Amino acid sequence: SLKKIKVYNISYDSLIESKKIIADKITIDNLSLDAFLDLRLRDEKTPAPDAPQKILRNLPYYVKIDTIDIKKSYVMHHVINDIGNEPGDIDFTDLNIKIRNITNDSALIHKGIKIIADVTGYLVGKAKMKAHLEIPVISPNNSYTYSGSLGRLDGHELNKYLIKNEFIRIDNGILDSANFTITANDSNSKGILNFYYHDLKISLLNN
């Protein structure tokens, strides 16, 4: 659900006459999304979902949107592990997401245009998070890079997710901070993930 959506300077002539979506900006306020992922349904024959730039390149119509601005939004993510029976939950609050350069314009693609996304918000309503994502639209193997950081968090706050999906429980501990830088494409990913914590105590659980 969402409270409000606005589209700025849309070209109605291009939309009606040529089925081209051209706009300066789209703003979305108070988006609320409840997402569910069941990894038990995944197998080796299940194709991976298409990368964003591949979807954009393959659209049967022209798109050029300078900015999509999502404000004060909320996402609840339910995940069932491939050997689990119940979903583990994790949520993201006060999300603000700005996405720029959404286009399949062939001239801009060959000039090397990138989709740029910046995200701020809070993990489980407690830990401040930031992320930056760059997606080259022309990339033949659909490569992208993302980096970000996470602020201080009491480890207990992650148990709703960890107990059901990783079969561990954090009995004590503070995550002081975390940061990451990842490069990925259709076939692999690599990067650096740093966690800083203290007084951590974990229990392994039977699945």
Backbone as JSON Lines, residues from 0, in Angstrom:
{"i":0,"aa":"S","n":[0.84,-1.18,0.0],"ca":[0.0,0.0,0.0],"c":[0.89,1.24,0.0]}
{"i":1,"aa":"L","n":[0.31,2.36,-0.4],"ca":[1.03,3.62,-0.36],"c":[0.04,4.75,-0.13]}
{"i":2,"aa":"K","n":[0.54,5.82,0.48],"ca":[-0.34,6.93,0.83],"c":[-0.5,7.9,-0.32]}
{"i":3,"aa":"K","n":[0.59,8.18,-1.03],"ca":[0.52,9.2,-2.06],"c":[1.59,8.97,-3.12]}
{"i":4,"aa":"I","n":[1.24,9.2,-4.37],"ca":[2.2,9.14,-5.46],"c":[1.99,10.36,-6.36]}
{"i":5,"aa":"K","n":[3.09,11.0,-6.75],"ca":[3.03,12.15,-7.64],"c":[4.0,11.94,-8.79]}
{"i":6,"aa":"V","n":[3.59,12.37,-9.98],"ca":[4.44,12.32,-11.16],"c":[4.62,13.74,-11.67]}
{"i":7,"aa":"Y","n":[5.87,14.16,-11.84],"ca":[6.18,15.53,-12.23],"c":[6.62,15.59,-13.69]}
{"i":8,"aa":"N","n":[6.0,16.54,-14.41],"ca":[6.38,16.84,-15.8],"c":[6.38,15.61,-16.7]}
{"i":9,"aa":"I","n":[5.34,14.82,-16.61],"ca":[5.21,13.69,-17.52],"c":[4.82,14.21,-18.91]}
{"i":10,"aa":"S","n":[5.37,13.59,-19.94],"ca":[5.05,13.97,-21.31],"c":[3.85,13.15,-21.78]}
{"i":11,"aa":"Y","n":[2.65,13.74,-21.7],"ca":[1.44,13.02,-22.09],"c":[1.41,12.77,-23.6]}
{"i":12,"aa":"D","n":[1.96,13.7,-24.37],"ca":[1.98,13.51,-25.83],"c":[2.8,12.27,-26.19]}
{"i":13,"aa":"S","n":[3.98,12.12,-25.58],"ca":[4.82,10.97,-25.86],"c":[4.17,9.68,-25.38]}
{"i":14,"aa":"L","n":[3.47,9.75,-24.25],"ca":[2.82,8.56,-23.7],"c":[1.68,8.1,-24.6]}
{"i":15,"aa":"I","n":[0.85,9.03,-25.06],"ca":[-0.33,8.68,-25.86],"c":[0.06,8.32,-27.29]}
{"i":16,"aa":"E","n":[0.94,9.13,-27.89],"ca":[1.26,8.95,-29.3],"c":[2.3,7.86,-29.55]}
{"i":17,"aa":"S","n":[3.29,7.73,-28.68],"ca":[4.4,6.82,-28.94],"c":[4.61,5.78,-27.86]}
{"i":18,"aa":"K","n":[3.75,5.77,-26.83],"ca":[3.89,4.84,-25.72],"c":[5.27,4.96,-25.05]}
{"i":19,"aa":"K","n":[5.72,6.21,-24.94],"ca":[6.98,6.49,-24.27],"c":[6.68,7.08,-22.89]}
{"i":20,"aa":"I","n":[7.36,6.55,-21.87],"ca":[7.19,7.07,-20.51],"c":[8.34,8.01,-20.21]}
{"i":21,"aa":"I","n":[8.05,9.3,-20.2],"ca":[9.07,10.33,-19.97],"c":[8.58,11.24,-18.86]}
{"i":22,"aa":"A","n":[9.37,11.34,-17.78],"ca":[8.99,12.19,-16.66],"c":[10.23,12.65,-15.93]}
{"i":23,"aa":"D","n":[10.12,13.8,-15.27],"ca":[11.25,14.31,-14.49],"c":[11.39,13.55,-13.17]}
{"i":24,"aa":"K","n":[10.26,13.31,-12.5],"ca":[10.34,12.77,-11.14],"c":[9.05,12.08,-10.75]}
{"i":25,"aa":"I","n":[9.19,11.0,-9.99],"ca":[8.06,10.34,-9.35],"c":[8.34,10.28,-7.86]}
{"i":26,"aa":"T","n":[7.42,10.76,-7.05],"ca":[7.58,10.66,-5.6],"c":[6.51,9.71,-5.04]}
{"i":27,"aa":"I","n":[6.93,8.87,-4.12],"ca":[6.04,7.9,-3.48],"c":[6.19,8.07,-1.97]}
{"i":28,"aa":"D","n":[5.09,8.36,-1.29],"ca":[5.12,8.6,0.14],"c":[4.47,7.46,0.91]}
{"i":29,"aa":"N","n":[5.11,7.09,2.02],"ca":[4.53,6.12,2.97],"c":[4.16,4.79,2.3]}
{"i":30,"aa":"L","n":[5.09,4.28,1.5],"ca":[4.92,2.94,0.93],"c":[5.05,1.91,2.05]}
{"i":31,"aa":"S","n":[4.15,0.93,2.07],"ca":[4.22,-0.16,3.04],"c":[4.18,-1.47,2.27]}
{"i":32,"aa":"L","n":[5.25,-2.27,2.42],"ca":[5.4,-3.49,1.63],"c":[5.63,-4.68,2.55]}
{"i":33,"aa":"D","n":[4.87,-5.74,2.33],"ca":[5.0,-6.98,3.08],"c":[5.49,-8.05,2.09]}
{"i":34,"aa":"A","n":[6.78,-8.43,2.19],"ca":[7.4,-9.35,1.22],"c":[7.62,-10.71,1.84]}
{"i":35,"aa":"F","n":[7.45,-11.76,1.03],"ca":[7.58,-13.13,1.52],"c":[8.47,-13.93,0.57]}
{"i":36,"aa":"L","n":[9.45,-14.65,1.13],"ca":[10.36,-15.48,0.34],"c":[10.43,-16.86,0.96]}
{"i":37,"aa":"D","n":[10.08,-17.89,0.17],"ca":[10.13,-19.28,0.64],"c":[11.23,-20.0,-0.12]}
{"i":38,"aa":"L","n":[12.39,-20.18,0.52],"ca":[13.55,-20.79,-0.14],"c":[13.37,-22.29,-0.33]}
{"i":39,"aa":"R","n":[12.36,-22.89,0.26],"ca":[12.09,-24.31,0.05],"c":[11.64,-24.59,-1.38]}
{"i":40,"aa":"L","n":[11.14,-23.56,-2.05],"ca":[10.65,-23.73,-3.41],"c":[11.74,-23.57,-4.46]}
{"i":41,"aa":"R","n":[12.94,-23.22,-4.02],"ca":[14.04,-22.99,-4.94],"c":[14.79,-24.3,-5.2]}
{"i":42,"aa":"D","n":[15.17,-24.53,-6.46],"ca":[16.03,-25.67,-6.79],"c":[16.97,-25.25,-7.92]}
{"i":43,"aa":"E","n":[17.82,-26.17,-8.36],"ca":[18.83,-25.84,-9.36],"c":[18.21,-25.46,-10.71]}
{"i":44,"aa":"K","n":[16.98,-25.93,-10.95],"ca":[16.33,-25.64,-12.23],"c":[15.59,-24.31,-12.21]}
{"i":45,"aa":"T","n":[15.44,-23.73,-11.02],"ca":[14.73,-22.47,-10.92],"c":[15.63,-21.33,-11.41]}
{"i":46,"aa":"P","n":[15.21,-20.63,-12.46],"ca":[16.08,-19.55,-12.97],"c":[16.13,-18.39,-11.98]}
{"i":47,"aa":"A","n":[17.28,-17.75,-11.93],"ca":[17.42,-16.57,-11.09],"c":[16.6,-15.42,-11.68]}
{"i":48,"aa":"P","n":[16.06,-14.56,-10.85],"ca":[15.31,-13.42,-11.4],"c":[16.22,-12.51,-12.22]}
{"i":49,"aa":"D","n":[15.65,-11.9,-13.25],"ca":[16.43,-11.02,-14.11],"c":[16.93,-9.8,-13.33]}
{"i":50,"aa":"A","n":[18.12,-9.37,-13.69],"ca":[18.71,-8.17,-13.08],"c":[17.93,-6.93,-13.52]}
{"i":51,"aa":"P","n":[17.95,-5.86,-12.69],"ca":[17.17,-4.65,-13.03],"c":[17.5,-4.08,-14.4]}
{"i":52,"aa":"Q","n":[18.82,-4.02,-14.74],"ca":[19.17,-3.42,-16.03],"c":[18.72,-4.29,-17.21]}
{"i":53,"aa":"K","n":[18.67,-5.61,-17.01],"ca":[18.18,-6.49,-18.07],"c":[16.69,-6.27,-18.29]}
{"i":54,"aa":"I","n":[15.94,-6.15,-17.2],"ca":[14.5,-5.86,-17.32],"c":[14.29,-4.55,-18.05]}
{"i":55,"aa":"L","n":[15.08,-3.55,-17.68],"ca":[14.94,-2.22,-18.3],"c":[15.29,-2.26,-19.78]}
{"i":56,"aa":"R","n":[16.39,-2.94,-20.12],"ca":[16.8,-3.01,-21.53],"c":[15.77,-3.74,-22.38]}
{"i":57,"aa":"N","n":[15.06,-4.72,-21.8],"ca":[14.14,-5.56,-22.57],"c":[12.71,-5.06,-22.59]}
{"i":58,"aa":"L","n":[12.46,-3.93,-21.96],"ca":[11.09,-3.39,-21.99],"c":[10.69,-3.08,-23.44]}
{"i":59,"aa":"P","n":[9.43,-3.36,-23.8],"ca":[8.99,-3.12,-25.18],"c":[8.63,-1.65,-25.46]}
{"i":60,"aa":"Y","n":[8.89,-0.77,-24.51],"ca":[8.59,0.65,-24.69],"c":[9.72,1.49,-24.09]}
{"i":61,"aa":"Y","n":[9.77,2.73,-24.5],"ca":[10.82,3.66,-24.08],"c":[10.52,4.21,-22.69]}
{"i":62,"aa":"V","n":[11.56,4.28,-21.85],"ca":[11.42,4.84,-20.5],"c":[12.56,5.82,-20.24]}
{"i":63,"aa":"K","n":[12.21,6.96,-19.7],"ca":[13.23,7.92,-19.24],"c":[12.65,8.69,-18.05]}
{"i":64,"aa":"I","n":[13.02,8.28,-16.86],"ca":[12.58,8.94,-15.63],"c":[13.84,9.38,-14.9]}
{"i":65,"aa":"D","n":[13.95,10.66,-14.66],"ca":[15.17,11.17,-14.04],"c":[15.33,10.68,-12.6]}
{"i":66,"aa":"T","n":[14.25,10.73,-11.8],"ca":[14.35,10.4,-10.38],"c":[13.07,9.74,-9.88]}
{"i":67,"aa":"I","n":[13.23,8.69,-9.09],"ca":[12.14,8.12,-8.29],"c":[12.52,8.31,-6.83]}
{"i":68,"aa":"D","n":[11.67,8.99,-6.1],"ca":[11.96,9.35,-4.7],"c":[10.91,8.69,-3.79]}
{"i":69,"aa":"I","n":[11.35,7.7,-3.02],"ca":[10.46,6.97,-2.11],"c":[10.75,7.44,-0.69]}
{"i":70,"aa":"K","n":[9.72,7.92,0.0],"ca":[9.93,8.58,1.29],"c":[9.15,7.9,2.41]}
{"i":71,"aa":"K","n":[9.76,7.87,3.6],"ca":[9.11,7.44,4.83],"c":[8.34,6.13,4.64]}
{"i":72,"aa":"S","n":[9.04,5.13,4.18],"ca":[8.39,3.87,3.84],"c":[8.81,2.73,4.77]}
{"i":73,"aa":"Y","n":[8.13,1.6,4.61],"ca":[8.31,0.47,5.53],"c":[8.28,-0.82,4.72]}
{"i":74,"aa":"V","n":[9.22,-1.75,5.04],"ca":[9.24,-3.07,4.41],"c":[9.37,-4.12,5.5]}
{"i":75,"aa":"M","n":[8.46,-5.08,5.51],"ca":[8.58,-6.27,6.34],"c":[8.93,-7.44,5.43]}
{"i":76,"aa":"H","n":[10.02,-8.15,5.78],"ca":[10.5,-9.26,4.94],"c":[10.39,-10.55,5.75]}
{"i":77,"aa":"H","n":[9.57,-11.5,5.23],"ca":[9.42,-12.82,5.84],"c":[10.2,-13.82,5.0]}
{"i":78,"aa":"V","n":[11.04,-14.63,5.62],"ca":[11.86,-15.59,4.9],"c":[11.75,-16.95,5.58]}
{"i":79,"aa":"I","n":[11.49,-18.0,4.76],"ca":[11.56,-19.38,5.25],"c":[12.81,-20.03,4.67]}
{"i":80,"aa":"N","n":[13.69,-20.5,5.53],"ca":[14.92,-21.19,5.11],"c":[14.56,-22.46,4.34]}
{"i":81,"aa":"D","n":[15.5,-22.91,3.48],"ca":[15.21,-24.1,2.67],"c":[15.06,-25.37,3.49]}
{"i":82,"aa":"I","n":[15.48,-25.37,4.75],"ca":[15.24,-26.52,5.63],"c":[14.39,-26.1,6.84]}
{"i":83,"aa":"G","n":[13.73,-24.97,6.72],"ca":[12.9,-24.46,7.81],"c":[11.44,-24.74,7.59]}
{"i":84,"aa":"N","n":[10.63,-24.38,8.58],"ca":[9.19,-24.57,8.5],"c":[8.4,-23.3,8.79]}
{"i":85,"aa":"E","n":[9.04,-22.34,9.43],"ca":[8.37,-21.11,9.79],"c":[9.19,-19.92,9.31]}
{"i":86,"aa":"P","n":[8.52,-18.82,9.02],"ca":[9.26,-17.65,8.54],"c":[9.98,-16.91,9.66]}
{"i":87,"aa":"G","n":[11.16,-16.44,9.34],"ca":[11.85,-15.48,10.19],"c":[11.6,-14.09,9.63]}
{"i":88,"aa":"D","n":[11.44,-13.14,10.5],"ca":[11.04,-11.8,10.08],"c":[12.13,-10.77,10.36]}
{"i":89,"aa":"I","n":[12.25,-9.84,9.43],"ca":[13.12,-8.69,9.64],"c":[12.49,-7.5,8.92]}
{"i":90,"aa":"D","n":[12.52,-6.33,9.55],"ca":[11.86,-5.2,8.92],"c":[12.78,-3.99,8.82]}
{"i":91,"aa":"F","n":[12.4,-3.1,7.92],"ca":[13.16,-1.88,7.62],"c":[12.18,-0.71,7.74]}
{"i":92,"aa":"T","n":[12.51,0.24,8.6],"ca":[11.59,1.34,8.88],"c":[12.18,2.67,8.44]}
{"i":93,"aa":"D","n":[11.27,3.65,8.27],"ca":[11.66,5.01,7.9],"c":[12.61,5.01,6.69]}
{"i":94,"aa":"L","n":[12.24,4.21,5.69],"ca":[13.08,4.08,4.5],"c":[12.91,5.28,3.58]}
{"i":95,"aa":"N","n":[14.03,5.8,3.12],"ca":[14.05,6.84,2.1],"c":[14.98,6.36,0.98]}
{"i":96,"aa":"I","n":[14.43,6.22,-0.21],"ca":[15.17,5.65,-1.33],"c":[15.09,6.61,-2.52]}
{"i":97,"aa":"K","n":[16.23,7.04,-3.0],"ca":[16.27,7.9,-4.19],"c":[16.98,7.15,-5.31]}
{"i":98,"aa":"I","n":[16.26,6.95,-6.43],"ca":[16.79,6.23,-7.58],"c":[16.84,7.19,-8.76]}
{"i":99,"aa":"R","n":[18.01,7.27,-9.42],"ca":[18.18,8.21,-10.53],"c":[18.57,7.48,-11.8]}
{"i":100,"aa":"N","n":[18.28,8.11,-12.94],"ca":[18.71,7.63,-14.27],"c":[18.02,6.33,-14.66]}
{"i":101,"aa":"I","n":[16.7,6.28,-14.53],"ca":[15.95,5.09,-14.93],"c":[15.6,5.25,-16.41]}
{"i":102,"aa":"T","n":[16.36,4.59,-17.29],"ca":[16.12,4.76,-18.72],"c":[16.64,3.57,-19.52]}
{"i":103,"aa":"N","n":[15.98,3.34,-20.65],"ca":[16.49,2.39,-21.64],"c":[16.79,3.11,-22.96]}
{"i":104,"aa":"D","n":[17.04,4.4,-22.87],"ca":[17.44,5.19,-24.03],"c":[18.77,4.65,-24.56]}
{"i":105,"aa":"S","n":[18.78,4.18,-25.79],"ca":[19.96,3.49,-26.33],"c":[21.18,4.42,-26.4]}
{"i":106,"aa":"A","n":[20.98,5.69,-26.7],"ca":[22.11,6.61,-26.77],"c":[22.73,6.81,-25.4]}
{"i":107,"aa":"L","n":[21.89,6.97,-24.38],"ca":[22.4,7.15,-23.02],"c":[23.05,5.87,-22.5]}
{"i":108,"aa":"I","n":[22.48,4.73,-22.85],"ca":[23.07,3.45,-22.43],"c":[24.47,3.3,-22.98]}
{"i":109,"aa":"H","n":[24.66,3.62,-24.28],"ca":[25.98,3.46,-24.89],"c":[26.98,4.52,-24.42]}
{"i":110,"aa":"K","n":[26.48,5.57,-23.8],"ca":[27.38,6.55,-23.17],"c":[27.79,6.11,-21.76]}
{"i":111,"aa":"G","n":[27.22,4.99,-21.29],"ca":[27.62,4.45,-20.0],"c":[26.79,4.89,-18.82]}
{"i":112,"aa":"I","n":[25.55,5.28,-19.05],"ca":[24.71,5.75,-17.95],"c":[24.51,4.64,-16.9]}
{"i":113,"aa":"K","n":[24.47,5.05,-15.65],"ca":[24.26,4.11,-14.54],"c":[23.0,4.49,-13.77]}
{"i":114,"aa":"I","n":[22.27,3.48,-13.35],"ca":[21.22,3.71,-12.36],"c":[21.9,3.88,-11.01]}
{"i":115,"aa":"I","n":[21.57,4.94,-10.31],"ca":[22.16,5.23,-9.0],"c":[21.04,5.21,-7.96]}
{"i":116,"aa":"A","n":[21.27,4.48,-6.88],"ca":[20.28,4.44,-5.8],"c":[20.97,4.72,-4.46]}
{"i":117,"aa":"D","n":[20.33,5.55,-3.65],"ca":[20.81,5.84,-2.3],"c":[19.67,5.54,-1.32]}
{"i":118,"aa":"V","n":[20.01,4.8,-0.27],"ca":[19.01,4.33,0.68],"c":[19.42,4.73,2.09]}
{"i":119,"aa":"T","n":[18.47,5.24,2.87],"ca":[18.67,5.43,4.3],"c":[17.45,4.87,5.02]}
{"i":120,"aa":"G","n":[17.64,4.49,6.27],"ca":[16.54,3.96,7.05],"c":[17.05,3.32,8.32]}
{"i":121,"aa":"Y","n":[16.21,2.47,8.91],"ca":[16.56,1.79,10.16],"c":[16.24,0.31,10.05]}
{"i":122,"aa":"L","n":[17.22,-0.52,10.43],"ca":[17.01,-1.96,10.52],"c":[16.31,-2.26,11.83]}
{"i":123,"aa":"V","n":[15.2,-3.01,11.77],"ca":[14.33,-3.34,12.91],"c":[14.01,-2.11,13.75]}
{"i":124,"aa":"G","n":[13.94,-0.97,13.11],"ca":[13.57,0.25,13.8],"c":[14.6,0.79,14.76]}
{"i":125,"aa":"K","n":[15.82,0.21,14.76],"ca":[16.82,0.56,15.77],"c":[18.14,1.05,15.18]}
{"i":126,"aa":"A","n":[18.7,0.31,14.24],"ca":[20.05,0.59,13.74],"c":[19.98,1.4,12.45]}
{"i":127,"aa":"K","n":[20.62,2.57,12.47],"ca":[20.62,3.4,11.27],"c":[21.41,2.72,10.17]}
{"i":128,"aa":"M","n":[20.85,2.71,8.97],"ca":[21.5,2.06,7.84],"c":[21.57,3.02,6.66]}
{"i":129,"aa":"K","n":[22.66,2.85,5.87],"ca":[22.84,3.59,4.64],"c":[23.35,2.63,3.57]}
{"i":130,"aa":"A","n":[22.93,2.85,2.33],"ca":[23.43,2.04,1.23],"c":[23.49,2.86,-0.04]}
{"i":131,"aa":"H","n":[24.47,2.53,-0.89],"ca":[24.64,3.19,-2.18],"c":[24.81,2.11,-3.24]}
{"i":132,"aa":"L","n":[24.04,2.21,-4.32],"ca":[24.02,1.18,-5.36],"c":[24.25,1.82,-6.72]}
{"i":133,"aa":"E","n":[25.14,1.2,-7.54],"ca":[25.38,1.66,-8.91],"c":[25.19,0.5,-9.87]}
{"i":134,"aa":"I","n":[24.34,0.71,-10.89],"ca":[23.99,-0.34,-11.84],"c":[24.24,0.16,-13.25]}
{"i":135,"aa":"P","n":[25.35,-0.24,-13.89],"ca":[25.59,0.14,-15.29],"c":[24.56,-0.53,-16.2]}
{"i":136,"aa":"V","n":[23.78,0.25,-16.92],"ca":[22.7,-0.33,-17.72],"c":[23.24,-1.15,-18.89]}
{"i":137,"aa":"I","n":[24.4,-0.8,-19.42],"ca":[24.93,-1.48,-20.6],"c":[25.65,-2.78,-20.27]}
{"i":138,"aa":"S","n":[25.92,-3.04,-19.02],"ca":[26.76,-4.18,-18.62],"c":[26.25,-5.49,-19.21]}
{"i":139,"aa":"P","n":[27.09,-6.22,-19.99],"ca":[26.63,-7.47,-20.62],"c":[26.38,-8.59,-19.62]}
{"i":140,"aa":"N","n":[27.09,-8.59,-18.49],"ca":[26.85,-9.61,-17.47],"c":[26.07,-9.04,-16.29]}
{"i":141,"aa":"N","n":[25.43,-7.9,-16.51],"ca":[24.53,-7.29,-15.53],"c":[25.23,-7.06,-14.18]}
{"i":142,"aa":"S","n":[26.4,-6.45,-14.24],"ca":[27.17,-6.19,-13.03],"c":[26.6,-5.0,-12.27]}
{"i":143,"aa":"Y","n":[26.89,-4.94,-11.0],"ca":[26.5,-3.81,-10.17],"c":[27.38,-3.79,-8.92]}
{"i":144,"aa":"T","n":[27.44,-2.66,-8.26],"ca":[28.19,-2.53,-7.02],"c":[27.29,-1.89,-5.97]}
{"i":145,"aa":"Y","n":[27.49,-2.3,-4.73],"ca":[26.77,-1.65,-3.64],"c":[27.63,-1.63,-2.4]}
{"i":146,"aa":"S","n":[27.42,-0.6,-1.61],"ca":[28.18,-0.41,-0.39],"c":[27.25,0.21,0.65]}
{"i":147,"aa":"G","n":[27.65,0.09,1.92],"ca":[26.79,0.67,2.93],"c":[27.32,0.47,4.33]}
{"i":148,"aa":"S","n":[26.51,0.89,5.29],"ca":[26.91,0.8,6.69],"c":[25.68,0.59,7.56]}
{"i":149,"aa":"L","n":[25.94,0.08,8.75],"ca":[24.88,-0.18,9.73],"c":[25.36,0.29,11.08]}
{"i":150,"aa":"G","n":[24.48,0.95,11.84],"ca":[24.84,1.49,13.13],"c":[24.65,0.51,14.27]}
{"i":151,"aa":"R","n":[24.77,0.99,15.48],"ca":[24.74,0.19,16.69],"c":[23.39,-0.52,16.86]}
{"i":152,"aa":"L","n":[23.46,-1.79,17.31],"ca":[22.24,-2.59,17.46],"c":[22.43,-3.65,18.53]}
{"i":153,"aa":"D","n":[21.45,-3.79,19.41],"ca":[21.43,-4.88,20.37],"c":[21.17,-6.18,19.61]}
{"i":154,"aa":"G","n":[22.02,-7.19,19.8],"ca":[21.91,-8.44,19.06],"c":[20.58,-9.14,19.21]}
{"i":155,"aa":"H","n":[19.89,-8.96,20.34],"ca":[18.6,-9.61,20.54],"c":[17.59,-9.22,19.46]}
{"i":156,"aa":"E","n":[17.76,-8.03,18.88],"ca":[16.8,-7.54,17.89],"c":[16.78,-8.38,16.62]}
{"i":157,"aa":"L","n":[17.82,-9.18,16.41],"ca":[17.9,-10.0,15.19],"c":[17.35,-11.4,15.37]}
{"i":158,"aa":"N","n":[16.94,-11.75,16.58],"ca":[16.54,-13.13,16.84],"c":[15.28,-13.56,16.11]}
{"i":159,"aa":"K","n":[14.38,-12.65,15.82],"ca":[13.16,-13.02,15.09],"c":[13.5,-13.58,13.72]}
{"i":160,"aa":"Y","n":[14.62,-13.15,13.18],"ca":[15.09,-13.68,11.89],"c":[16.03,-14.85,12.07]}
{"i":161,"aa":"L","n":[17.0,-14.75,12.95],"ca":[18.07,-15.74,13.07],"c":[17.57,-17.09,13.6]}
{"i":162,"aa":"I","n":[16.66,-17.07,14.55],"ca":[16.2,-18.34,15.14],"c":[15.53,-19.22,14.09]}
{"i":163,"aa":"K","n":[14.71,-18.63,13.22],"ca":[13.95,-19.42,12.25],"c":[14.75,-19.74,10.99]}
{"i":164,"aa":"N","n":[15.75,-18.91,10.67],"ca":[16.45,-19.08,9.39],"c":[17.88,-19.58,9.52]}
{"i":165,"aa":"E","n":[18.57,-19.19,10.55],"ca":[19.96,-19.62,10.73],"c":[20.1,-20.6,11.89]}
{"i":166,"aa":"F","n":[19.01,-20.81,12.63],"ca":[18.98,-21.76,13.76],"c":[20.04,-21.41,14.81]}
{"i":167,"aa":"I","n":[20.18,-20.12,15.04],"ca":[21.02,-19.63,16.12],"c":[20.24,-18.56,16.89]}
{"i":168,"aa":"R","n":[20.65,-18.34,18.12],"ca":[20.02,-17.31,18.94],"c":[21.12,-16.46,19.57]}
{"i":169,"aa":"I","n":[20.98,-15.17,19.49],"ca":[21.92,-14.28,20.17],"c":[21.43,-14.09,21.6]}
{"i":170,"aa":"D","n":[22.19,-14.62,22.54],"ca":[21.83,-14.5,23.96],"c":[22.34,-13.2,24.56]}
{"i":171,"aa":"N","n":[23.4,-12.7,23.99],"ca":[23.97,-11.45,24.51],"c":[24.88,-10.86,23.44]}
{"i":172,"aa":"G","n":[25.01,-9.56,23.43],"ca":[25.96,-8.95,22.52],"c":[25.45,-7.69,21.87]}
{"i":173,"aa":"I","n":[26.38,-6.83,21.51],"ca":[26.09,-5.57,20.84],"c":[26.84,-5.52,19.52]}
{"i":174,"aa":"L","n":[26.12,-5.25,18.45],"ca":[26.75,-4.94,17.17],"c":[27.06,-3.45,17.19]}
{"i":175,"aa":"D","n":[28.34,-3.12,17.25],"ca":[28.74,-1.71,17.32],"c":[28.55,-1.01,15.97]}
{"i":176,"aa":"S","n":[28.96,-1.69,14.91],"ca":[28.79,-1.13,13.57],"c":[29.13,-2.21,12.54]}
{"i":177,"aa":"A","n":[28.74,-1.94,11.3],"ca":[29.09,-2.84,10.2],"c":[29.21,-2.0,8.94]}
{"i":178,"aa":"N","n":[30.04,-2.47,8.0],"ca":[30.13,-1.81,6.7],"c":[30.46,-2.86,5.64]}
{"i":179,"aa":"F","n":[30.11,-2.57,4.42],"ca":[30.33,-3.55,3.35],"c":[30.52,-2.84,2.01]}
{"i":180,"aa":"T","n":[31.24,-3.53,1.12],"ca":[31.4,-3.11,-0.27],"c":[31.36,-4.38,-1.11]}
{"i":181,"aa":"I","n":[30.41,-4.47,-2.04],"ca":[30.18,-5.7,-2.81],"c":[30.12,-5.37,-4.29]}
{"i":182,"aa":"T","n":[30.74,-6.22,-5.11],"ca":[30.6,-6.18,-6.57],"c":[29.99,-7.51,-7.01]}
{"i":183,"aa":"A","n":[28.99,-7.46,-7.86],"ca":[28.29,-8.7,-8.25],"c":[27.87,-8.62,-9.71]}
{"i":184,"aa":"N","n":[27.54,-9.8,-10.27],"ca":[26.99,-9.89,-11.62],"c":[26.11,-11.13,-11.69]}
{"i":185,"aa":"D","n":[25.79,-11.58,-12.91],"ca":[24.89,-12.71,-13.07],"c":[25.42,-14.01,-12.46]}
{"i":186,"aa":"S","n":[26.73,-14.15,-12.37],"ca":[27.3,-15.44,-11.99],"c":[27.99,-15.46,-10.64]}
{"i":187,"aa":"N","n":[28.44,-14.32,-10.13],"ca":[29.16,-14.36,-8.86],"c":[29.14,-13.0,-8.18]}
{"i":188,"aa":"S","n":[29.61,-12.99,-6.94],"ca":[29.74,-11.74,-6.2],"c":[30.97,-11.83,-5.32]}
{"i":189,"aa":"K","n":[31.56,-10.69,-5.02],"ca":[32.71,-10.64,-4.13],"c":[32.74,-9.29,-3.44]}
{"i":190,"aa":"G","n":[33.38,-9.26,-2.29],"ca":[33.45,-8.0,-1.59],"c":[33.98,-8.16,-0.18]}
{"i":191,"aa":"I","n":[33.81,-7.13,0.6],"ca":[34.31,-7.08,1.97],"c":[33.15,-6.72,2.89]}
{"i":192,"aa":"L","n":[33.01,-7.48,3.98],"ca":[32.0,-7.22,4.99],"c":[32.68,-7.2,6.35]}
{"i":193,"aa":"N","n":[32.56,-6.1,7.05],"ca":[33.18,-5.95,8.37],"c":[32.11,-5.77,9.44]}
{"i":194,"aa":"F","n":[32.18,-6.6,10.49],"ca":[31.31,-6.47,11.65],"c":[32.16,-6.14,12.87]}
{"i":195,"aa":"Y","n":[31.73,-5.18,13.64],"ca":[32.4,-4.84,14.89],"c":[31.4,-5.02,16.03]}
{"i":196,"aa":"Y","n":[31.76,-5.84,17.01],"ca":[30.82,-6.18,18.07],"c":[31.57,-6.44,19.37]}
{"i":197,"aa":"H","n":[30.83,-6.56,20.47],"ca":[31.45,-6.93,21.73],"c":[30.44,-7.72,22.59]}
{"i":198,"aa":"D","n":[31.0,-8.5,23.53],"ca":[30.2,-9.29,24.49],"c":[29.2,-10.22,23.8]}
{"i":199,"aa":"L","n":[29.62,-10.82,22.7],"ca":[28.7,-11.65,21.92],"c":[28.64,-13.08,22.47]}
{"i":200,"aa":"K","n":[27.42,-13.57,22.67],"ca":[27.18,-14.94,23.08],"c":[26.05,-15.51,22.23]}
{"i":201,"aa":"I","n":[26.33,-16.65,21.55],"ca":[25.39,-17.25,20.62],"c":[25.11,-18.69,21.01]}
{"i":202,"aa":"S","n":[23.85,-19.11,20.87],"ca":[23.47,-20.51,21.1],"c":[23.08,-21.13,19.77]}
{"i":203,"aa":"L","n":[23.57,-22.36,19.52],"ca":[23.16,-23.12,18.34],"c":[21.9,-23.89,18.67]}
{"i":204,"aa":"L","n":[20.94,-23.88,17.74],"ca":[19.65,-24.49,17.98],"c":[19.42,-25.69,17.07]}
{"i":205,"aa":"N","n":[18.63,-26.64,17.5],"ca":[18.25,-27.75,16.65],"c":[17.22,-27.26,15.63]}
{"i":206,"aa":"N","n":[17.4,-27.7,14.37],"ca":[16.46,-27.25,13.35],"c":[15.35,-28.26,13.14]}
